[in-house]
Amino acid sequence: MIVNYQEADATIAEVLLDQRVMRGIGNVFRCELLWTCELHPWAKVSSLNRDECRELVSIAAEMLQSRHTSHDRTLAVYGRHGKNCERCNGQVRVTHHGEANRVLYWCADCQNRHAGTSSSRYVTEHDTPPGVHPAEFIYLSELEQARKSG
Ligand SMILES: [Zn+2]
């Protein structure tokens, strides 16, 4: 289903939140899913081959199922910005992505599958500095925008 996604330029991170593509993937699971699959969030969805799409979908299904059985599942990246990635020991980052400007937690060191195709529509200069709450960061940057345009 992802293979036939209409906007070939769309990034994986955006497509995962599209309810027409995958139901029930919230923002938390989106971040965790991308990390589990070692996918670069900004990779173009069209760069995934059929097998990778299948893998993505089946891992997503597993994650959604395990959500109902285990409540103490620890999160790998979500809410952990500034902390070390348990897989590569790199630093977990948080940034904002897409039209909805949702927060996106990820590890730039090991989530690099298809990184070469990443869309230039989004750059990582919007990284939230460690110690700043993402909501606060969005608020402050919007305030800044408003000041510039006003
Ligand atoms: Zn990592």
XYZ file of C-alpha atoms and ligand atoms in Angstrom:
151
model
C 0.000 0.000 0.000
C 2.824 2.371 0.767
C 4.376 1.481 -2.574
C 1.477 3.076 -4.366
C 1.452 6.187 -2.287
C 0.492 9.105 -4.476
C 3.095 11.573 -3.387
C 6.384 9.962 -4.237
C 8.157 12.905 -2.656
C 6.522 12.432 0.704
C 8.793 11.327 3.510
C 8.285 8.115 5.461
C 7.701 10.075 8.637
C 4.795 11.933 7.036
C 3.247 8.915 5.403
C 3.188 6.971 8.667
C 0.870 9.541 10.184
C -1.450 9.460 7.202
C -4.475 7.594 8.496
C -5.339 6.461 4.989
C -2.082 4.533 4.864
C -1.781 3.053 8.318
C -4.423 3.271 10.931
C -3.559 3.585 14.554
C 0.047 4.653 14.288
C 0.371 7.508 16.716
C 3.304 9.822 16.991
C 5.023 7.704 19.635
C 4.857 4.549 17.563
C 5.861 6.374 14.444
C 9.151 7.399 16.045
C 9.712 3.955 17.526
C 8.893 2.224 14.273
C 11.335 4.324 12.270
C 14.018 3.604 14.836
C 13.312 -0.131 14.864
C 13.610 -0.261 11.072
C 16.698 1.993 11.113
C 14.959 4.237 8.622
C 15.909 7.825 8.063
C 12.711 9.774 8.839
C 13.175 12.076 5.869
C 13.772 9.341 3.357
C 11.408 9.471 0.457
C 8.713 6.877 0.761
C 9.241 5.957 -2.878
C 12.751 4.735 -2.094
C 11.457 1.777 -0.078
C 11.174 -1.453 -1.974
C 8.292 -3.869 -1.611
C 10.060 -6.018 0.982
C 10.924 -3.038 3.117
C 7.332 -1.868 3.028
C 6.183 -5.291 4.071
C 8.703 -5.334 6.921
C 7.574 -1.900 8.049
C 3.940 -2.914 8.085
C 4.517 -6.178 9.935
C 6.706 -4.552 12.583
C 4.065 -1.868 13.019
C 1.411 -4.534 13.520
C 3.574 -6.286 16.106
C 4.194 -3.067 17.973
C 0.537 -2.165 18.042
C -0.330 -5.611 19.325
C 2.295 -5.622 22.043
C 0.979 -2.262 23.210
C -2.090 -4.065 24.496
C -0.191 -6.812 26.266
C 2.760 -5.084 27.890
C 2.466 -1.724 29.515
C 6.039 -1.447 30.567
C 7.550 -1.451 27.089
C 10.439 0.945 27.178
C 10.721 3.470 24.426
C 13.889 3.659 22.380
C 13.739 7.240 21.181
C 10.458 8.914 22.023
C 10.878 11.463 24.790
C 14.571 10.656 25.080
C 16.226 13.557 23.302
C 19.704 14.335 24.469
C 20.040 10.787 25.806
C 22.097 8.021 24.278
C 20.697 5.644 21.706
C 20.644 2.120 23.113
C 21.662 0.641 19.770
C 24.592 2.815 18.698
C 25.179 5.078 21.687
C 24.633 8.117 19.469
C 22.522 11.012 20.666
C 18.772 10.911 20.290
C 17.501 14.087 18.671
C 14.134 15.713 18.408
C 12.945 17.862 15.583
C 9.701 18.885 13.929
C 8.442 17.545 10.723
C 5.727 17.943 8.148
C 2.780 20.238 7.839
C 1.432 19.359 11.250
C 4.832 20.159 12.767
C 4.702 17.050 14.920
C 7.682 16.300 17.101
C 9.895 13.584 15.790
C 12.455 11.786 17.921
C 15.204 9.944 16.120
C 18.835 8.881 16.173
C 20.795 10.457 13.360
C 23.647 8.012 13.865
C 21.950 4.708 13.199
C 18.720 5.637 11.434
C 20.342 6.051 8.092
C 18.639 3.620 5.750
C 17.771 5.553 2.584
C 19.252 8.701 4.056
C 20.538 9.611 0.606
C 17.007 10.097 -0.673
C 15.950 12.362 2.148
C 13.761 15.212 1.114
C 15.284 18.664 1.237
C 11.920 20.046 2.217
C 12.901 19.525 5.820
C 16.206 20.321 7.344
C 17.528 19.398 10.744
C 18.340 22.947 11.740
C 15.102 22.898 13.726
C 16.550 20.475 16.225
C 15.397 21.144 19.717
C 18.372 21.751 21.995
C 18.693 19.210 24.823
C 16.965 20.382 27.974
C 14.258 22.317 26.161
C 10.796 20.839 25.994
C 9.695 20.324 22.362
C 6.424 22.173 22.951
C 8.300 25.135 24.340
C 10.635 25.042 21.361
C 7.759 25.075 18.864
C 6.107 27.922 20.734
C 9.279 29.993 20.797
C 10.136 29.414 17.146
C 6.604 30.328 16.079
C 6.830 33.465 18.137
C 10.060 34.285 16.356
C 8.436 33.674 12.960
C 5.552 35.951 13.853
C 7.937 38.659 14.921
C 9.882 38.446 11.665
C 6.814 38.549 9.461
C 4.996 41.140 11.546
Zn 21.392 5.102 17.248
